[in-house]
mmCIF file with all atom_site columns, C-alpha atoms in Angstrom:
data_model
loop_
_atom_site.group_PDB
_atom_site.id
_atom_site.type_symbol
_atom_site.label_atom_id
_atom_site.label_alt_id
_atom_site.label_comp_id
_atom_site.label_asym_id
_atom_site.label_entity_id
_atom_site.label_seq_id
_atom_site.pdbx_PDB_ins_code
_atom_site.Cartn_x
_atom_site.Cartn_y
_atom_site.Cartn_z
_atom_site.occupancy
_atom_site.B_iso_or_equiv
_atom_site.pdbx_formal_charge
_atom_site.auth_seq_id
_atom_site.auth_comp_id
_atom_site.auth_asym_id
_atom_site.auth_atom_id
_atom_site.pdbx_PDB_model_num
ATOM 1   C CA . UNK A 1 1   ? 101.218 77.567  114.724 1.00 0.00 ? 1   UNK A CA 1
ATOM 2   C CA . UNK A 1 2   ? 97.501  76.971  115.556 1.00 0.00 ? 2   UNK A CA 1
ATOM 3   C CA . UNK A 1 3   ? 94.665  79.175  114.675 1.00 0.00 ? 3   UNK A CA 1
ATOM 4   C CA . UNK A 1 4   ? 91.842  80.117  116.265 1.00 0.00 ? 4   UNK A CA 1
ATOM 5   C CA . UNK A 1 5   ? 88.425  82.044  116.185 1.00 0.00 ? 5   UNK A CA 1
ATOM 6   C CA . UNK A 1 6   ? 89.173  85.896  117.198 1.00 0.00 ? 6   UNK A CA 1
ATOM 7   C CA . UNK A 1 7   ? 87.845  86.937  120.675 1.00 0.00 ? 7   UNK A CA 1
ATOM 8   C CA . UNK A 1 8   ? 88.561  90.397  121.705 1.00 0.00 ? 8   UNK A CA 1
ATOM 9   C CA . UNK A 1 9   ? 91.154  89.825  124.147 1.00 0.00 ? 9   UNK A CA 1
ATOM 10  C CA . UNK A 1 10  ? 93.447  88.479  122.181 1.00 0.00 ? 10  UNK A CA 1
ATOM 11  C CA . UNK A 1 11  ? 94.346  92.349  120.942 1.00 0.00 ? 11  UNK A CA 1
ATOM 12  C CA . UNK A 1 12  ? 95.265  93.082  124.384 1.00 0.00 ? 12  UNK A CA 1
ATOM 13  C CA . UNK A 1 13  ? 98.070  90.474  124.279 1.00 0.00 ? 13  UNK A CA 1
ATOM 14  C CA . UNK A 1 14  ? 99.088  92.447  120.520 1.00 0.00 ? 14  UNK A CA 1
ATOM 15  C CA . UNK A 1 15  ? 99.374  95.795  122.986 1.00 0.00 ? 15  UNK A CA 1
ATOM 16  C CA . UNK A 1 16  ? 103.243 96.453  122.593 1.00 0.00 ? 16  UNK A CA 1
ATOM 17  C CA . UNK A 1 17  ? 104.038 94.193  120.463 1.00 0.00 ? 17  UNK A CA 1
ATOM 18  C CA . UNK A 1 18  ? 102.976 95.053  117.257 1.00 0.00 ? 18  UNK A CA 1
ATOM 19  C CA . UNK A 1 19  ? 105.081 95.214  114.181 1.00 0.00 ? 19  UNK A CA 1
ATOM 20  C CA . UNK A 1 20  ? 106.806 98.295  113.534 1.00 0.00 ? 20  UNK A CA 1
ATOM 21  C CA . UNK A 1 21  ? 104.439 99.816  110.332 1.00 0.00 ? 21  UNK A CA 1
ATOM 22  C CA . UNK A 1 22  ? 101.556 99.188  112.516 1.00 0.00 ? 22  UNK A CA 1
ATOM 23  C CA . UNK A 1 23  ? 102.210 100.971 115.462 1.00 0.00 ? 23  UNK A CA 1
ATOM 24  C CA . UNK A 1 24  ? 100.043 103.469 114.295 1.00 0.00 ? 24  UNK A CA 1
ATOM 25  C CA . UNK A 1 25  ? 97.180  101.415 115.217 1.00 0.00 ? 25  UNK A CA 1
ATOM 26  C CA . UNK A 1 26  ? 97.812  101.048 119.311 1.00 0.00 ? 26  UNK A CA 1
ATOM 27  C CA . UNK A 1 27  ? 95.596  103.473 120.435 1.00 0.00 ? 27  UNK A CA 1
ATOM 28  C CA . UNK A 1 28  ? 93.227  101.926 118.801 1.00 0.00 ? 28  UNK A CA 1
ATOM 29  C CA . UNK A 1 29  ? 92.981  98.353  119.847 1.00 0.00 ? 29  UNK A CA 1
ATOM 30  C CA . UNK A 1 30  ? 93.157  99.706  123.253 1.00 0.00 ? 30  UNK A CA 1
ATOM 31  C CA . UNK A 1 31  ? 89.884  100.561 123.535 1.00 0.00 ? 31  UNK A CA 1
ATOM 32  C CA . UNK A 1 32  ? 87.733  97.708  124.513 1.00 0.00 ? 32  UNK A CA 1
ATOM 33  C CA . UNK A 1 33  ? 84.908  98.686  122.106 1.00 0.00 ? 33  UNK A CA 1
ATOM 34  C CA . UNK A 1 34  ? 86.838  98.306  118.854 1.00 0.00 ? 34  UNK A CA 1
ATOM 35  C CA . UNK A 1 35  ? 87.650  94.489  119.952 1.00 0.00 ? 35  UNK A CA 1
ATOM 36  C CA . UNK A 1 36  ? 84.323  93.671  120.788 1.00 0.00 ? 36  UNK A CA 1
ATOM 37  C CA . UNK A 1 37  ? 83.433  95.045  117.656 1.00 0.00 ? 37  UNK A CA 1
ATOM 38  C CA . UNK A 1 38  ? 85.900  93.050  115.567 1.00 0.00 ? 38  UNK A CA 1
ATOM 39  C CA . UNK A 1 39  ? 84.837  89.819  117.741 1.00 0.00 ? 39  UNK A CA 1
ATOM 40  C CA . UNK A 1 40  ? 80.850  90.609  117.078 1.00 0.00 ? 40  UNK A CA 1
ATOM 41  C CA . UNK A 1 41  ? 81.149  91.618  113.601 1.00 0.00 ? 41  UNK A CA 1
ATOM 42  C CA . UNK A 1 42  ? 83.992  89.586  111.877 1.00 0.00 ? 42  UNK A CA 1
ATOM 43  C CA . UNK A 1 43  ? 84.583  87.122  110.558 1.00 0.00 ? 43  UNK A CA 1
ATOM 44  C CA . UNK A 1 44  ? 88.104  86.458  111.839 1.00 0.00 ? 44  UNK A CA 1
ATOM 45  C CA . UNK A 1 45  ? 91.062  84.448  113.433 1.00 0.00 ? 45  UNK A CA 1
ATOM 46  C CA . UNK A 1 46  ? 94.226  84.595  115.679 1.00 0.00 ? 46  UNK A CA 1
ATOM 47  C CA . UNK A 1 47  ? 97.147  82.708  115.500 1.00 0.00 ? 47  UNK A CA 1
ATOM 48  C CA . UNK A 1 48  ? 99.446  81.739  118.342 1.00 0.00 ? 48  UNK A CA 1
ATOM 49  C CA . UNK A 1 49  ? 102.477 79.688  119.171 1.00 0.00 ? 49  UNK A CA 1
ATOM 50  C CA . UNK A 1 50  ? 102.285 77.961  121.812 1.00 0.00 ? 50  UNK A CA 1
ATOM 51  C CA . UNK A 1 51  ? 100.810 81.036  124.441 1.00 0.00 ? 51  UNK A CA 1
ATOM 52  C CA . UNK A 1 52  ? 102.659 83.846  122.275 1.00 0.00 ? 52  UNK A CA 1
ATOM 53  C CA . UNK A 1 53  ? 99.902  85.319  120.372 1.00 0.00 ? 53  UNK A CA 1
ATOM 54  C CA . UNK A 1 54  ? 101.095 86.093  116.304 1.00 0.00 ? 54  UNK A CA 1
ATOM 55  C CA . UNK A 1 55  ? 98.595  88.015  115.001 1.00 0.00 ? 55  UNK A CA 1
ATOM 56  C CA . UNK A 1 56  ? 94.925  88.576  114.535 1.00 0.00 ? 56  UNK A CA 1
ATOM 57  C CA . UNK A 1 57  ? 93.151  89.453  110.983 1.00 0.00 ? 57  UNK A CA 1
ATOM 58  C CA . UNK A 1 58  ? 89.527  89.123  109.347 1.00 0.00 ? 58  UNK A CA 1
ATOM 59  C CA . UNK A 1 59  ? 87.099  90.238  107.268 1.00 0.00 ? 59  UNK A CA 1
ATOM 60  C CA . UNK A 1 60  ? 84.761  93.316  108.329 1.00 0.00 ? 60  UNK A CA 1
ATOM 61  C CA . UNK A 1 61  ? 81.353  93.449  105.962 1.00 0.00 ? 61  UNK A CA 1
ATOM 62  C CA . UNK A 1 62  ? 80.316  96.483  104.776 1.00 0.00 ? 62  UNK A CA 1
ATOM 63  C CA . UNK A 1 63  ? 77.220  95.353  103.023 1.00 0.00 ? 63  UNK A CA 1
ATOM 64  C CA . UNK A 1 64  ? 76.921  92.809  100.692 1.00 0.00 ? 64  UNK A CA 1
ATOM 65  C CA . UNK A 1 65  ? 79.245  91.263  98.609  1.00 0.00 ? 65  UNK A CA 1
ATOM 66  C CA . UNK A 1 66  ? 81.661  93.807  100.657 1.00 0.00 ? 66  UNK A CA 1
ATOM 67  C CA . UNK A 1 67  ? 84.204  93.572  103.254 1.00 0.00 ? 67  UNK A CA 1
ATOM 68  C CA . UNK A 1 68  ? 87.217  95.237  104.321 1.00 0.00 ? 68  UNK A CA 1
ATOM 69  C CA . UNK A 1 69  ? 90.620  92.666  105.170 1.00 0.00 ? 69  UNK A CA 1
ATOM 70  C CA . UNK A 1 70  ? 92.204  93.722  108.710 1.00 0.00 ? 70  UNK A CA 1
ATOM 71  C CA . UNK A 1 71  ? 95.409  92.211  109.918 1.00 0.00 ? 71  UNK A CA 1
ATOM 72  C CA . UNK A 1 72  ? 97.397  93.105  113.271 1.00 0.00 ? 72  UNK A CA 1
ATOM 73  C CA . UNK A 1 73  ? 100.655 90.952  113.110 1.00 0.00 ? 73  UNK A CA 1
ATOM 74  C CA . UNK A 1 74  ? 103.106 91.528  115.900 1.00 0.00 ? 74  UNK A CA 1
ATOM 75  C CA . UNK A 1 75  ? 106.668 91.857  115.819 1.00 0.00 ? 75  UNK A CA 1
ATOM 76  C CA . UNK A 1 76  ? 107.216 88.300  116.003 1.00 0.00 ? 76  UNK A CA 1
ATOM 77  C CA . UNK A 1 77  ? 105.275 87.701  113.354 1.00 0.00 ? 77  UNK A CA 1
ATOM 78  C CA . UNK A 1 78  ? 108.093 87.423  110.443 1.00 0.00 ? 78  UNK A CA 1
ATOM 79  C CA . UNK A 1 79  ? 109.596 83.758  111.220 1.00 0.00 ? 79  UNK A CA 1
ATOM 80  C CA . UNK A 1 80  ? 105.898 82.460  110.894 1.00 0.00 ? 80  UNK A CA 1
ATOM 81  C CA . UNK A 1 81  ? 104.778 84.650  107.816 1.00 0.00 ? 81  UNK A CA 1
ATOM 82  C CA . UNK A 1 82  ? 104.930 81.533  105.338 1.00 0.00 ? 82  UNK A CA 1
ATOM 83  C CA . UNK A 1 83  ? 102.331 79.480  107.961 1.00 0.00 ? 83  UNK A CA 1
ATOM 84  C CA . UNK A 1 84  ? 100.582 83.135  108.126 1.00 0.00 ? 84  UNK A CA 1
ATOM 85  C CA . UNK A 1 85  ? 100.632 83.663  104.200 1.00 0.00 ? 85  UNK A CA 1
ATOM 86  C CA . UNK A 1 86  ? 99.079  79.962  103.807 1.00 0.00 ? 86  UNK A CA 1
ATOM 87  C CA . UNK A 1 87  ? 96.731  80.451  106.345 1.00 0.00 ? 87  UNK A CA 1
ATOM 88  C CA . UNK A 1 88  ? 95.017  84.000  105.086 1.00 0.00 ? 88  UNK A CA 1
ATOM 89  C CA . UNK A 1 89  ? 95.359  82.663  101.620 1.00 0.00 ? 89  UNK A CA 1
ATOM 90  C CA . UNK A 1 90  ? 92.707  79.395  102.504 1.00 0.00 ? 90  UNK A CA 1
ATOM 91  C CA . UNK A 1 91  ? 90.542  82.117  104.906 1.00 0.00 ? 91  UNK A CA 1
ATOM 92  C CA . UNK A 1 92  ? 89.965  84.534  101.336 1.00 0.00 ? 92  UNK A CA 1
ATOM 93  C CA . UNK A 1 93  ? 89.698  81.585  99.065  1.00 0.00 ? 93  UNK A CA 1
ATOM 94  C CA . UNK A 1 94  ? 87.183  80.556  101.401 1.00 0.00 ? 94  UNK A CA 1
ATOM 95  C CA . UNK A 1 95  ? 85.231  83.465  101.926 1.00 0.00 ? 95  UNK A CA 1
ATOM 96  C CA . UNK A 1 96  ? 81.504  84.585  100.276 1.00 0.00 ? 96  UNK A CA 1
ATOM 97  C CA . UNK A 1 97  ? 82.888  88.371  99.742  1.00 0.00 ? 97  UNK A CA 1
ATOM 98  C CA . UNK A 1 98  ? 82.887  89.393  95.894  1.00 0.00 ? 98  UNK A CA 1
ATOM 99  C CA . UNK A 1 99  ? 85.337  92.541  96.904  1.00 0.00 ? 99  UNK A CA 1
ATOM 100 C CA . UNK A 1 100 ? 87.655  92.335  99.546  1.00 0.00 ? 100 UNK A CA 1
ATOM 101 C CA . UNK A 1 101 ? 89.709  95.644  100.204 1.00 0.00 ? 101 UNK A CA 1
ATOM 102 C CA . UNK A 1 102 ? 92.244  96.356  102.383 1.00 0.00 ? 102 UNK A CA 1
ATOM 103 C CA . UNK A 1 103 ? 94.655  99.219  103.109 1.00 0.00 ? 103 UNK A CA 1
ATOM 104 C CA . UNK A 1 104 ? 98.572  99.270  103.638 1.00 0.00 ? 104 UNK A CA 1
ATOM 105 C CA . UNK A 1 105 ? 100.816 102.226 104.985 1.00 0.00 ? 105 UNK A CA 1
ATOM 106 C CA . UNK A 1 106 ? 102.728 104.047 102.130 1.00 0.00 ? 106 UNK A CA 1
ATOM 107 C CA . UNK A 1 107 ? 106.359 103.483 103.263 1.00 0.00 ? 107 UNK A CA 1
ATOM 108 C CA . UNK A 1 108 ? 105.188 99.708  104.325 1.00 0.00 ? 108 UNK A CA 1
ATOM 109 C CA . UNK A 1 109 ? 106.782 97.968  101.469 1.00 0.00 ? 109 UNK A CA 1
ATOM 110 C CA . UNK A 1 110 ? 106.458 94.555  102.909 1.00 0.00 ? 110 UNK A CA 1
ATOM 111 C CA . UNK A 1 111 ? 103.075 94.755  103.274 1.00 0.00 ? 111 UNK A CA 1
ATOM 112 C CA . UNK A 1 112 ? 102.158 95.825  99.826  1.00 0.00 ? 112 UNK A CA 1
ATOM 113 C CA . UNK A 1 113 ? 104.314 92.546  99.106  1.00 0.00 ? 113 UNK A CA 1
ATOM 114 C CA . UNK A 1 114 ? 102.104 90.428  100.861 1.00 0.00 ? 114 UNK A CA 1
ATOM 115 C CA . UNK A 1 115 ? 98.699  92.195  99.324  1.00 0.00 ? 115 UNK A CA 1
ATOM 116 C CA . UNK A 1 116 ? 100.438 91.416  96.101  1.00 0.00 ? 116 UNK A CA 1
ATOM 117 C CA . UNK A 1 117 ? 101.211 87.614  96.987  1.00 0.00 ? 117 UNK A CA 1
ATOM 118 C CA . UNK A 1 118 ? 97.045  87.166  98.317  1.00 0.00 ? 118 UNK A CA 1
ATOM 119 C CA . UNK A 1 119 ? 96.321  88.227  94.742  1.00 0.00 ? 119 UNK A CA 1
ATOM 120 C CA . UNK A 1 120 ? 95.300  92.152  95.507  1.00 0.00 ? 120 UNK A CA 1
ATOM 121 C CA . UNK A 1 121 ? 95.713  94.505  93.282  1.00 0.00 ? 121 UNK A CA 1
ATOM 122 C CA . UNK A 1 122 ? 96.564  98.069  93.839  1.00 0.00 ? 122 UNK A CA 1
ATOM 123 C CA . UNK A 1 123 ? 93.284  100.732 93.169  1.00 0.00 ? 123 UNK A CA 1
ATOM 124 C CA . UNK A 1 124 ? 95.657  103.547 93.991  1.00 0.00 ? 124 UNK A CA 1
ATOM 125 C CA . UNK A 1 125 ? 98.731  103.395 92.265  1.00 0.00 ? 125 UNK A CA 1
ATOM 126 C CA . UNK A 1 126 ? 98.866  106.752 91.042  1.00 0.00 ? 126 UNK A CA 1
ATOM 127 C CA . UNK A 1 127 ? 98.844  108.355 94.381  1.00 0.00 ? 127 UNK A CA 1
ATOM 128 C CA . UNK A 1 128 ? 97.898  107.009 98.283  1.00 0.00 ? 128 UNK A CA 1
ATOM 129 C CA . UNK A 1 129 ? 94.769  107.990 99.906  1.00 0.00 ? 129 UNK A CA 1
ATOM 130 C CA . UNK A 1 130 ? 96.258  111.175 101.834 1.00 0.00 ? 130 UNK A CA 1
ATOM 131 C CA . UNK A 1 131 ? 96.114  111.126 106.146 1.00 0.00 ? 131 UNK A CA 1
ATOM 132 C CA . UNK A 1 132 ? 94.396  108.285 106.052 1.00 0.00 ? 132 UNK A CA 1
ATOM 133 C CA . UNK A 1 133 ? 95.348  106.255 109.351 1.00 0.00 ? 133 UNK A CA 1
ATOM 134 C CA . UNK A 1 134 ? 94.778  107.770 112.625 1.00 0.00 ? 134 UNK A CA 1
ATOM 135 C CA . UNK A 1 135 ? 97.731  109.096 112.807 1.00 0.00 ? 135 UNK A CA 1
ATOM 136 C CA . UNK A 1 136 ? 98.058  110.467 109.390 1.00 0.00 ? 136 UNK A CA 1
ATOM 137 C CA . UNK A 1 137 ? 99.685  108.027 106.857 1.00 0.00 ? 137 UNK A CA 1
ATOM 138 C CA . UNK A 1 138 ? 99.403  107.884 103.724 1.00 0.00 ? 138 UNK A CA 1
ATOM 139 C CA . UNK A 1 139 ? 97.489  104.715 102.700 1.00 0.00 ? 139 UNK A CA 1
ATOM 140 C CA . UNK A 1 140 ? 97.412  102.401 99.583  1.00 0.00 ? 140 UNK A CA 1
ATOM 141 C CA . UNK A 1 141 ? 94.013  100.946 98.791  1.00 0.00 ? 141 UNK A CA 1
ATOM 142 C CA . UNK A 1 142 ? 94.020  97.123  97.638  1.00 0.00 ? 142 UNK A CA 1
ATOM 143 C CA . UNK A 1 143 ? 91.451  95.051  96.443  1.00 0.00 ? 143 UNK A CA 1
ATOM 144 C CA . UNK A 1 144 ? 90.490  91.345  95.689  1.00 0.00 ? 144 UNK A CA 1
ATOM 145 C CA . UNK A 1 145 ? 87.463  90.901  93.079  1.00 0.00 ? 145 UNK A CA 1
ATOM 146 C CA . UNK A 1 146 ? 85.930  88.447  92.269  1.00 0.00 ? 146 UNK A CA 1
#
């Protein structure tokens, strides 16, 4: 697995192939503007084997000391997720950001697994944040402070 700086193409070669809890989220990195945003704004990686693109994920400020974790894994993503785990775990240990949050479907155990692993906690365990995605999931809030 080698990884890479994000450029906004790289989510076209994610269209179709996402992983199943994120599906939600094809619409959206079909539009053109919301990868050039992620590529301008981020800061952020890909990961690929080979020519077979992995997944893409960064950090999106929000103003200082704050940023909001993104990931887009695709389907193939699960044989790699140890190199992928490793990897995000060095790019947040790394990072400036005193609060890092990110946001994980409801039903999408696995991925609340994984927040748990990069040291996240849950700020929303008594209920999700209701219709939050844009297709109206319930969402989880996480968050890494430092």
């Amino acid at each position: 697995m080698r990884v890479v700086r994000f450029k906004a193409a790289h989510l076209q070669l994610l269209q179709g192939r996402l992983q199943g809890a994120q599906l939600h989220m094809s619409a959206e990195i079909a539009r053109p503007e919301s990868a050039h945003m992620l590529e301008g704004q981020c800061e952020s990686f890909s990961a690929f084997d080979g020519e077979l693109l992995i997944g893409c994920a960064g950090l999106m400020p929000m103003w200082p000391g704050r940023a909001v974790a993104w990931a887009l894994l695709s389907e193939d993503a699960g044989r790699y997720m140890r190199q992928i785990h490793r990897a995000t775990k060095g790019f947040l240990q790394q990072s400036q950001w005193t609060r890092i949050e990110a946001f994980v479907v409801k039903d999408f155990y696995a991925g609340q697994k994984w927040m748990h692993m990069l040291g996240f906690e849950c700020e929303t365990p008594e209920g999700a944040m209701r219709k939050y995605t844009p297709d109206g999931q319930d969402c989880f809030l996480y968050s890494l402070v430092r």
